[in-house]
Amino acid sequence: MKEMIELKVKSKAWTFNEIANLSSSIDQIVTEIYSEMNLIERFELVKETKINDTMVGSFYADMLKEICVTHLKAEVAGTIKDMLNTATVEFGGNNNEISERSMGGKPHKKRSTDDKESEVLKK
């Protein structure tokens, strides 16, 4: 389970807002994982869970989903916490960005494209 969660987390390019609102991001991952699980996998996840008084009178399918989601949330949150503990953040954006001027636009009127060379030659 942990490997599947790590793959999902690593396959996504995370924005600051998604990390800042981690609860919502965890819910999204849990929803994805739950929808990918078959009935046997869901049962294996919850088979050791004890039934409590709040479950009496509820439908089995509803309780199965609720218990699965609770277990998955704990697993996803723990895995993301472990991953964030070893993560590094680099500020400054993408180093591979290309400026708008180099995209074939018109050159700046006050400064020519060979301005640096001209300054060196003037000295």
mmCIF file of N, CA and C in Angstrom:
data_model
loop_
_atom_site.group_PDB
_atom_site.id
_atom_site.type_symbol
_atom_site.label_atom_id
_atom_site.label_comp_id
_atom_site.label_asym_id
_atom_site.label_seq_id
_atom_site.Cartn_x
_atom_site.Cartn_y
_atom_site.Cartn_z
ATOM 1 N N MET A 1 0.836 -1.199 0.000
ATOM 2 C CA MET A 1 0.000 0.000 0.000
ATOM 3 C C MET A 1 0.877 1.257 0.000
ATOM 4 N N LYS A 2 1.914 1.257 0.836
ATOM 5 C CA LYS A 2 2.785 2.431 0.954
ATOM 6 C C LYS A 2 3.444 2.755 -0.381
ATOM 7 N N GLU A 3 3.855 1.732 -1.124
ATOM 8 C CA GLU A 3 4.505 1.959 -2.419
ATOM 9 C C GLU A 3 3.539 2.606 -3.406
ATOM 10 N N MET A 4 2.279 2.147 -3.396
ATOM 11 C CA MET A 4 1.273 2.710 -4.291
ATOM 12 C C MET A 4 1.027 4.185 -3.957
ATOM 13 N N ILE A 5 0.975 4.497 -2.681
ATOM 14 C CA ILE A 5 0.759 5.880 -2.256
ATOM 15 C C ILE A 5 1.944 6.742 -2.681
ATOM 16 N N GLU A 6 3.160 6.250 -2.465
ATOM 17 C CA GLU A 6 4.351 7.006 -2.854
ATOM 18 C C GLU A 6 4.374 7.268 -4.357
ATOM 19 N N LEU A 7 3.984 6.276 -5.149
ATOM 20 C CA LEU A 7 3.927 6.462 -6.601
ATOM 21 C C LEU A 7 2.946 7.564 -6.976
ATOM 22 N N LYS A 8 1.784 7.559 -6.339
ATOM 23 C CA LYS A 8 0.772 8.580 -6.635
ATOM 24 C C LYS A 8 1.278 9.968 -6.252
ATOM 25 N N VAL A 9 1.929 10.069 -5.106
ATOM 26 C CA VAL A 9 2.426 11.360 -4.640
ATOM 27 C C VAL A 9 3.550 11.854 -5.548
ATOM 28 N N LYS A 10 4.467 10.964 -5.908
ATOM 29 C CA LYS A 10 5.615 11.358 -6.732
ATOM 30 C C LYS A 10 5.237 11.641 -8.183
ATOM 31 N N SER A 11 4.150 11.062 -8.652
ATOM 32 C CA SER A 11 3.763 11.247 -10.052
ATOM 33 C C SER A 11 3.080 12.593 -10.292
ATOM 34 N N LYS A 12 2.786 13.295 -9.233
ATOM 35 C CA LYS A 12 2.058 14.558 -9.347
ATOM 36 C C LYS A 12 2.996 15.735 -9.101
ATOM 37 N N ALA A 13 2.849 16.798 -9.878
ATOM 38 C CA ALA A 13 3.572 18.043 -9.632
ATOM 39 C C ALA A 13 2.735 18.854 -8.651
ATOM 40 N N TRP A 14 3.208 19.003 -7.431
ATOM 41 C CA TRP A 14 2.450 19.626 -6.360
ATOM 42 C C TRP A 14 2.619 21.144 -6.369
ATOM 43 N N THR A 15 1.516 21.840 -6.211
ATOM 44 C CA THR A 15 1.574 23.288 -6.051
ATOM 45 C C THR A 15 1.657 23.602 -4.560
ATOM 46 N N PHE A 16 2.035 24.822 -4.241
ATOM 47 C CA PHE A 16 2.098 25.217 -2.836
ATOM 48 C C PHE A 16 0.725 25.089 -2.180
ATOM 49 N N ASN A 17 -0.317 25.499 -2.884
ATOM 50 C CA ASN A 17 -1.669 25.439 -2.323
ATOM 51 C C ASN A 17 -2.093 24.011 -2.007
ATOM 52 N N GLU A 18 -1.686 23.061 -2.847
ATOM 53 C CA GLU A 18 -2.036 21.665 -2.591
ATOM 54 C C GLU A 18 -1.325 21.142 -1.350
ATOM 55 N N ILE A 19 -0.102 21.577 -1.147
ATOM 56 C CA ILE A 19 0.624 21.148 0.050
ATOM 57 C C ILE A 19 0.084 21.872 1.280
ATOM 58 N N ALA A 20 -0.232 23.153 1.133
ATOM 59 C CA ALA A 20 -0.767 23.921 2.250
ATOM 60 C C ALA A 20 -2.136 23.390 2.683
ATOM 61 N N ASN A 21 -2.922 22.918 1.730
ATOM 62 C CA ASN A 21 -4.242 22.354 2.023
ATOM 63 C C ASN A 21 -4.145 20.833 1.917
ATOM 64 N N LEU A 22 -3.303 20.265 2.742
ATOM 65 C CA LEU A 22 -2.982 18.847 2.658
ATOM 66 C C LEU A 22 -4.187 17.952 2.905
ATOM 67 N N SER A 23 -5.095 18.391 3.730
ATOM 68 C CA SER A 23 -6.282 17.583 4.022
ATOM 69 C C SER A 23 -7.079 17.300 2.749
ATOM 70 N N SER A 24 -7.269 18.318 1.938
ATOM 71 C CA SER A 24 -7.986 18.157 0.677
ATOM 72 C C SER A 24 -7.211 17.260 -0.294
ATOM 73 N N SER A 25 -5.890 17.435 -0.324
ATOM 74 C CA SER A 25 -5.058 16.623 -1.205
ATOM 75 C C SER A 25 -5.098 15.155 -0.788
ATOM 76 N N ILE A 26 -5.091 14.908 0.527
ATOM 77 C CA ILE A 26 -5.187 13.531 1.033
ATOM 78 C C ILE A 26 -6.521 12.928 0.620
ATOM 79 N N ASP A 27 -7.594 13.696 0.739
ATOM 80 C CA ASP A 27 -8.918 13.203 0.333
ATOM 81 C C ASP A 27 -8.941 12.805 -1.134
ATOM 82 N N GLN A 28 -8.292 13.592 -1.980
ATOM 83 C CA GLN A 28 -8.242 13.263 -3.410
ATOM 84 C C GLN A 28 -7.507 11.954 -3.653
ATOM 85 N N ILE A 29 -6.361 11.784 -3.005
ATOM 86 C CA ILE A 29 -5.582 10.555 -3.183
ATOM 87 C C ILE A 29 -6.359 9.360 -2.662
ATOM 88 N N VAL A 30 -7.008 9.511 -1.507
ATOM 89 C CA VAL A 30 -7.802 8.422 -0.928
ATOM 90 C C VAL A 30 -8.933 8.034 -1.874
ATOM 91 N N THR A 31 -9.593 9.013 -2.460
ATOM 92 C CA THR A 31 -10.679 8.726 -3.404
ATOM 93 C C THR A 31 -10.169 7.941 -4.604
ATOM 94 N N GLU A 32 -9.009 8.338 -5.123
ATOM 95 C CA GLU A 32 -8.410 7.618 -6.252
ATOM 96 C C GLU A 32 -8.089 6.171 -5.881
ATOM 97 N N ILE A 33 -7.420 5.998 -4.747
ATOM 98 C CA ILE A 33 -7.017 4.650 -4.329
ATOM 99 C C ILE A 33 -8.241 3.785 -4.069
ATOM 100 N N TYR A 34 -9.228 4.324 -3.370
ATOM 101 C CA TYR A 34 -10.435 3.547 -3.059
ATOM 102 C C TYR A 34 -11.139 3.087 -4.333
ATOM 103 N N SER A 35 -11.215 3.967 -5.320
ATOM 104 C CA SER A 35 -11.904 3.602 -6.563
ATOM 105 C C SER A 35 -11.126 2.548 -7.357
ATOM 106 N N GLU A 36 -9.801 2.476 -7.140
ATOM 107 C CA GLU A 36 -8.987 1.485 -7.839
ATOM 108 C C GLU A 36 -8.969 0.124 -7.136
ATOM 109 N N MET A 37 -9.406 0.088 -5.887
ATOM 110 C CA MET A 37 -9.377 -1.162 -5.116
ATOM 111 C C MET A 37 -10.577 -2.029 -5.471
ATOM 112 N N ASN A 38 -10.353 -3.348 -5.499
ATOM 113 C CA ASN A 38 -11.485 -4.255 -5.680
ATOM 114 C C ASN A 38 -12.037 -4.644 -4.306
ATOM 115 N N LEU A 39 -13.117 -5.382 -4.283
ATOM 116 C CA LEU A 39 -13.802 -5.721 -3.034
ATOM 117 C C LEU A 39 -12.902 -6.532 -2.095
ATOM 118 N N ILE A 40 -12.116 -7.428 -2.632
ATOM 119 C CA ILE A 40 -11.231 -8.247 -1.793
ATOM 120 C C ILE A 40 -10.169 -7.378 -1.127
ATOM 121 N N GLU A 41 -9.603 -6.435 -1.874
ATOM 122 C CA GLU A 41 -8.600 -5.530 -1.297
ATOM 123 C C GLU A 41 -9.219 -4.659 -0.200
ATOM 124 N N ARG A 42 -10.428 -4.217 -0.424
ATOM 125 C CA ARG A 42 -11.115 -3.410 0.583
ATOM 126 C C ARG A 42 -11.360 -4.226 1.847
ATOM 127 N N PHE A 43 -11.796 -5.478 1.653
ATOM 128 C CA PHE A 43 -12.053 -6.340 2.808
ATOM 129 C C PHE A 43 -10.759 -6.625 3.573
ATOM 130 N N GLU A 44 -9.677 -6.909 2.852
ATOM 131 C CA GLU A 44 -8.381 -7.164 3.497
ATOM 132 C C GLU A 44 -7.938 -5.969 4.338
ATOM 133 N N LEU A 45 -8.250 -4.779 3.886
ATOM 134 C CA LEU A 45 -7.866 -3.565 4.598
ATOM 135 C C LEU A 45 -8.595 -3.421 5.927
ATOM 136 N N VAL A 46 -9.849 -3.879 5.983
ATOM 137 C CA VAL A 46 -10.676 -3.623 7.172
ATOM 138 C C VAL A 46 -10.988 -4.868 7.998
ATOM 139 N N LYS A 47 -10.503 -6.014 7.618
ATOM 140 C CA LYS A 47 -10.938 -7.250 8.288
ATOM 141 C C LYS A 47 -10.563 -7.321 9.762
ATOM 142 N N GLU A 48 -9.571 -6.583 10.202
ATOM 143 C CA GLU A 48 -9.150 -6.591 11.601
ATOM 144 C C GLU A 48 -9.852 -5.510 12.432
ATOM 145 N N THR A 49 -10.717 -4.724 11.788
ATOM 146 C CA THR A 49 -11.389 -3.620 12.481
ATOM 147 C C THR A 49 -12.546 -4.147 13.317
ATOM 148 N N LYS A 50 -12.614 -3.700 14.575
ATOM 149 C CA LYS A 50 -13.710 -4.110 15.456
ATOM 150 C C LYS A 50 -14.916 -3.223 15.199
ATOM 151 N N ILE A 51 -16.064 -3.822 15.269
ATOM 152 C CA ILE A 51 -17.323 -3.106 15.083
ATOM 153 C C ILE A 51 -17.652 -2.391 16.395
ATOM 154 N N ASN A 52 -18.101 -1.136 16.281
ATOM 155 C CA ASN A 52 -18.487 -0.410 17.497
ATOM 156 C C ASN A 52 -19.967 -0.054 17.453
ATOM 157 N N ASP A 53 -20.443 0.563 18.509
ATOM 158 C CA ASP A 53 -21.878 0.860 18.652
ATOM 159 C C ASP A 53 -22.407 1.814 17.592
ATOM 160 N N THR A 54 -21.565 2.697 17.084
ATOM 161 C CA THR A 54 -22.044 3.667 16.096
ATOM 162 C C THR A 54 -22.373 2.998 14.766
ATOM 163 N N MET A 55 -21.896 1.783 14.565
ATOM 164 C CA MET A 55 -22.124 1.082 13.300
ATOM 165 C C MET A 55 -23.415 0.269 13.291
ATOM 166 N N VAL A 56 -24.004 0.054 14.448
ATOM 167 C CA VAL A 56 -25.215 -0.754 14.545
ATOM 168 C C VAL A 56 -26.340 -0.071 13.787
ATOM 169 N N GLY A 57 -27.010 -0.825 12.930
ATOM 170 C CA GLY A 57 -28.125 -0.300 12.154
ATOM 171 C C GLY A 57 -27.711 0.288 10.822
ATOM 172 N N SER A 58 -26.412 0.350 10.559
ATOM 173 C CA SER A 58 -25.930 0.885 9.286
ATOM 174 C C SER A 58 -25.830 -0.239 8.256
ATOM 175 N N PHE A 59 -25.845 0.135 6.997
ATOM 176 C CA PHE A 59 -25.673 -0.848 5.934
ATOM 177 C C PHE A 59 -24.203 -1.248 5.840
ATOM 178 N N TYR A 60 -23.973 -2.505 5.534
ATOM 179 C CA TYR A 60 -22.619 -3.040 5.454
ATOM 180 C C TYR A 60 -21.773 -2.277 4.435
ATOM 181 N N ALA A 61 -22.333 -2.012 3.264
ATOM 182 C CA ALA A 61 -21.571 -1.331 2.201
ATOM 183 C C ALA A 61 -21.133 0.066 2.638
ATOM 184 N N ASP A 62 -22.022 0.771 3.341
ATOM 185 C CA ASP A 62 -21.676 2.116 3.823
ATOM 186 C C ASP A 62 -20.560 2.060 4.858
ATOM 187 N N MET A 63 -20.655 1.085 5.771
ATOM 188 C CA MET A 63 -19.642 0.969 6.811
ATOM 189 C C MET A 63 -18.310 0.496 6.228
ATOM 190 N N LEU A 64 -18.355 -0.379 5.236
ATOM 191 C CA LEU A 64 -17.132 -0.842 4.589
ATOM 192 C C LEU A 64 -16.392 0.346 3.971
ATOM 193 N N LYS A 65 -17.140 1.178 3.273
ATOM 194 C CA LYS A 65 -16.511 2.343 2.645
ATOM 195 C C LYS A 65 -15.955 3.300 3.699
ATOM 196 N N GLU A 66 -16.728 3.584 4.717
ATOM 197 C CA GLU A 66 -16.294 4.517 5.760
ATOM 198 C C GLU A 66 -15.029 4.018 6.467
ATOM 199 N N ILE A 67 -14.988 2.734 6.785
ATOM 200 C CA ILE A 67 -13.822 2.178 7.473
ATOM 201 C C ILE A 67 -12.612 2.162 6.536
ATOM 202 N N CYS A 68 -12.828 1.798 5.273
ATOM 203 C CA CYS A 68 -11.736 1.804 4.290
ATOM 204 C C CYS A 68 -11.152 3.206 4.146
ATOM 205 N N VAL A 69 -12.010 4.183 3.997
ATOM 206 C CA VAL A 69 -11.569 5.563 3.814
ATOM 207 C C VAL A 69 -10.793 6.028 5.043
ATOM 208 N N THR A 70 -11.254 5.667 6.229
ATOM 209 C CA THR A 70 -10.554 6.040 7.456
ATOM 210 C C THR A 70 -9.159 5.430 7.495
ATOM 211 N N HIS A 71 -9.057 4.144 7.167
ATOM 212 C CA HIS A 71 -7.751 3.477 7.129
ATOM 213 C C HIS A 71 -6.849 4.095 6.063
ATOM 214 N N LEU A 72 -7.415 4.340 4.889
ATOM 215 C CA LEU A 72 -6.629 4.915 3.795
ATOM 216 C C LEU A 72 -6.125 6.311 4.137
ATOM 217 N N LYS A 73 -6.982 7.128 4.760
ATOM 218 C CA LYS A 73 -6.566 8.479 5.146
ATOM 219 C C LYS A 73 -5.371 8.425 6.093
ATOM 220 N N ALA A 74 -5.428 7.516 7.048
ATOM 221 C CA ALA A 74 -4.318 7.388 7.994
ATOM 222 C C ALA A 74 -3.047 6.947 7.276
ATOM 223 N N GLU A 75 -3.182 6.005 6.366
ATOM 224 C CA GLU A 75 -2.018 5.496 5.623
ATOM 225 C C GLU A 75 -1.435 6.569 4.704
ATOM 226 N N VAL A 76 -2.297 7.273 3.983
ATOM 227 C CA VAL A 76 -1.840 8.326 3.068
ATOM 228 C C VAL A 76 -1.200 9.467 3.848
ATOM 229 N N ALA A 77 -1.828 9.895 4.923
ATOM 230 C CA ALA A 77 -1.290 10.996 5.729
ATOM 231 C C ALA A 77 0.073 10.624 6.305
ATOM 232 N N GLY A 78 0.199 9.412 6.809
ATOM 233 C CA GLY A 78 1.477 8.961 7.364
ATOM 234 C C GLY A 78 2.565 8.901 6.309
ATOM 235 N N THR A 79 2.217 8.394 5.143
ATOM 236 C CA THR A 79 3.194 8.283 4.054
ATOM 237 C C THR A 79 3.630 9.664 3.580
ATOM 238 N N ILE A 80 2.681 10.571 3.393
ATOM 239 C CA ILE A 80 3.022 11.928 2.951
ATOM 240 C C ILE A 80 3.865 12.632 4.011
ATOM 241 N N LYS A 81 3.534 12.435 5.275
ATOM 242 C CA LYS A 81 4.322 13.047 6.352
ATOM 243 C C LYS A 81 5.764 12.549 6.290
ATOM 244 N N ASP A 82 5.943 11.248 6.124
ATOM 245 C CA ASP A 82 7.293 10.695 6.013
ATOM 246 C C ASP A 82 8.028 11.267 4.806
ATOM 247 N N MET A 83 7.325 11.401 3.691
ATOM 248 C CA MET A 83 7.945 11.934 2.476
ATOM 249 C C MET A 83 8.305 13.411 2.642
ATOM 250 N N LEU A 84 7.437 14.178 3.283
ATOM 251 C CA LEU A 84 7.713 15.602 3.492
ATOM 252 C C LEU A 84 8.864 15.825 4.468
ATOM 253 N N ASN A 85 9.053 14.903 5.399
ATOM 254 C CA ASN A 85 10.160 15.033 6.352
ATOM 255 C C ASN A 85 11.519 14.974 5.662
ATOM 256 N N THR A 86 11.586 14.336 4.510
ATOM 257 C CA THR A 86 12.859 14.231 3.785
ATOM 258 C C THR A 86 12.880 15.086 2.521
ATOM 259 N N ALA A 87 11.812 15.834 2.289
ATOM 260 C CA ALA A 87 11.718 16.642 1.063
ATOM 261 C C ALA A 87 12.516 17.932 1.205
ATOM 262 N N THR A 88 12.964 18.440 0.066
ATOM 263 C CA THR A 88 13.618 19.750 0.030
ATOM 264 C C THR A 88 12.825 20.639 -0.913
ATOM 265 N N VAL A 89 12.852 21.926 -0.624
ATOM 266 C CA VAL A 89 12.118 22.890 -1.430
ATOM 267 C C VAL A 89 13.118 23.887 -1.994
ATOM 268 N N GLU A 90 13.010 24.153 -3.281
ATOM 269 C CA GLU A 90 13.858 25.152 -3.919
ATOM 270 C C GLU A 90 12.979 26.279 -4.427
ATOM 271 N N PHE A 91 13.266 27.487 -3.970
ATOM 272 C CA PHE A 91 12.510 28.647 -4.412
ATOM 273 C C PHE A 91 13.212 29.259 -5.617
ATOM 274 N N GLY A 92 12.478 29.963 -6.425
ATOM 275 C CA GLY A 92 13.080 30.644 -7.560
ATOM 276 C C GLY A 92 12.528 30.161 -8.881
ATOM 277 N N GLY A 93 11.641 29.243 -8.868
ATOM 278 C CA GLY A 93 11.009 28.802 -10.104
ATOM 279 C C GLY A 93 11.828 27.800 -10.876
ATOM 280 N N ASN A 94 11.432 27.589 -12.092
ATOM 281 C CA ASN A 94 12.036 26.608 -12.973
ATOM 282 C C ASN A 94 13.238 27.222 -13.681
ATOM 283 N N ASN A 95 14.390 26.596 -13.576
ATOM 284 C CA ASN A 95 15.595 27.098 -14.226
ATOM 285 C C ASN A 95 15.543 26.941 -15.739
ATOM 286 N N ASN A 96 14.637 26.163 -16.229
ATOM 287 C CA ASN A 96 14.534 25.914 -17.661
ATOM 288 C C ASN A 96 13.583 26.875 -18.363
ATOM 289 N N GLU A 97 13.131 27.882 -17.646
ATOM 290 C CA GLU A 97 12.202 28.830 -18.254
ATOM 291 C C GLU A 97 12.900 29.642 -19.341
ATOM 292 N N ILE A 98 12.156 30.009 -20.348
ATOM 293 C CA ILE A 98 12.680 30.805 -21.453
ATOM 294 C C ILE A 98 11.998 32.160 -21.400
ATOM 295 N N SER A 99 12.786 33.216 -21.457
ATOM 296 C CA SER A 99 12.203 34.552 -21.365
ATOM 297 C C SER A 99 11.363 34.840 -22.605
ATOM 298 N N GLU A 100 10.441 35.760 -22.448
ATOM 299 C CA GLU A 100 9.555 36.090 -23.564
ATOM 300 C C GLU A 100 10.321 36.673 -24.739
ATOM 301 N N ARG A 101 11.380 37.429 -24.468
ATOM 302 C CA ARG A 101 12.154 38.039 -25.543
ATOM 303 C C ARG A 101 12.793 36.990 -26.439
ATOM 304 N N SER A 102 13.206 35.882 -25.866
ATOM 305 C CA SER A 102 13.889 34.872 -26.674
ATOM 306 C C SER A 102 12.911 33.974 -27.427
ATOM 307 N N MET A 103 11.641 34.271 -27.333
ATOM 308 C CA MET A 103 10.635 33.465 -28.007
ATOM 309 C C MET A 103 10.301 34.014 -29.387
ATOM 310 N N GLY A 104 11.173 34.831 -29.939
ATOM 311 C CA GLY A 104 10.940 35.331 -31.289
ATOM 312 C C GLY A 104 10.158 36.621 -31.342
ATOM 313 N N GLY A 105 10.001 37.269 -30.193
ATOM 314 C CA GLY A 105 9.293 38.544 -30.178
ATOM 315 C C GLY A 105 10.177 39.659 -30.696
ATOM 316 N N LYS A 106 9.642 40.853 -30.716
ATOM 317 C CA LYS A 106 10.408 42.005 -31.193
ATOM 318 C C LYS A 106 11.460 42.382 -30.153
ATOM 319 N N PRO A 107 12.637 42.844 -30.600
ATOM 320 C CA PRO A 107 13.663 43.264 -29.649
ATOM 321 C C PRO A 107 13.245 44.552 -28.948
ATOM 322 N N HIS A 108 13.803 44.743 -27.775
ATOM 323 C CA HIS A 108 13.532 45.936 -26.994
ATOM 324 C C HIS A 108 14.019 47.160 -27.771
ATOM 325 N N LYS A 109 13.221 48.241 -27.817
ATOM 326 C CA LYS A 109 13.562 49.417 -28.629
ATOM 327 C C LYS A 109 14.793 50.150 -28.098
ATOM 328 N N LYS A 110 14.922 50.271 -26.776
ATOM 329 C CA LYS A 110 16.029 51.032 -26.211
ATOM 330 C C LYS A 110 17.324 50.229 -26.169
ATOM 331 N N ARG A 111 17.223 48.949 -26.218
ATOM 332 C CA ARG A 111 18.410 48.112 -26.061
ATOM 333 C C ARG A 111 18.417 47.053 -27.151
ATOM 334 N N SER A 112 19.474 46.987 -27.898
ATOM 335 C CA SER A 112 19.543 45.996 -28.971
ATOM 336 C C SER A 112 19.939 44.643 -28.403
ATOM 337 N N THR A 113 19.789 43.603 -29.202
ATOM 338 C CA THR A 113 20.107 42.256 -28.734
ATOM 339 C C THR A 113 21.598 42.059 -28.538
ATOM 340 N N ASP A 114 22.436 42.855 -29.197
ATOM 341 C CA ASP A 114 23.888 42.711 -29.034
ATOM 342 C C ASP A 114 24.458 43.840 -28.174
ATOM 343 N N ASP A 115 23.662 44.317 -27.234
ATOM 344 C CA ASP A 115 24.026 45.465 -26.398
ATOM 345 C C ASP A 115 25.298 45.201 -25.596
ATOM 346 N N LYS A 116 25.472 44.005 -25.038
ATOM 347 C CA LYS A 116 26.645 43.692 -24.249
ATOM 348 C C LYS A 116 27.914 43.811 -25.087
ATOM 349 N N GLU A 117 27.870 43.288 -26.291
ATOM 350 C CA GLU A 117 29.041 43.347 -27.175
ATOM 351 C C GLU A 117 29.365 44.790 -27.510
ATOM 352 N N SER A 118 28.358 45.593 -27.726
ATOM 353 C CA SER A 118 28.567 46.998 -28.083
ATOM 354 C C SER A 118 29.253 47.742 -26.945
ATOM 355 N N GLU A 119 28.843 47.457 -25.702
ATOM 356 C CA GLU A 119 29.453 48.103 -24.550
ATOM 357 C C GLU A 119 30.920 47.716 -24.410
ATOM 358 N N VAL A 120 31.244 46.462 -24.640
ATOM 359 C CA VAL A 120 32.612 45.988 -24.540
ATOM 360 C C VAL A 120 33.466 46.639 -25.605
ATOM 361 N N LEU A 121 32.928 46.763 -26.828
ATOM 362 C CA LEU A 121 33.675 47.372 -27.921
ATOM 363 C C LEU A 121 33.897 48.866 -27.694
ATOM 364 N N LYS A 122 32.970 49.559 -27.045
ATOM 365 C CA LYS A 122 33.085 51.003 -26.801
ATOM 366 C C LYS A 122 34.221 51.308 -25.838
ATOM 367 N N LYS A 123 34.489 50.420 -24.916
ATOM 368 C CA LYS A 123 35.532 50.648 -23.907
ATOM 369 C C LYS A 123 36.854 50.444 -24.543
#
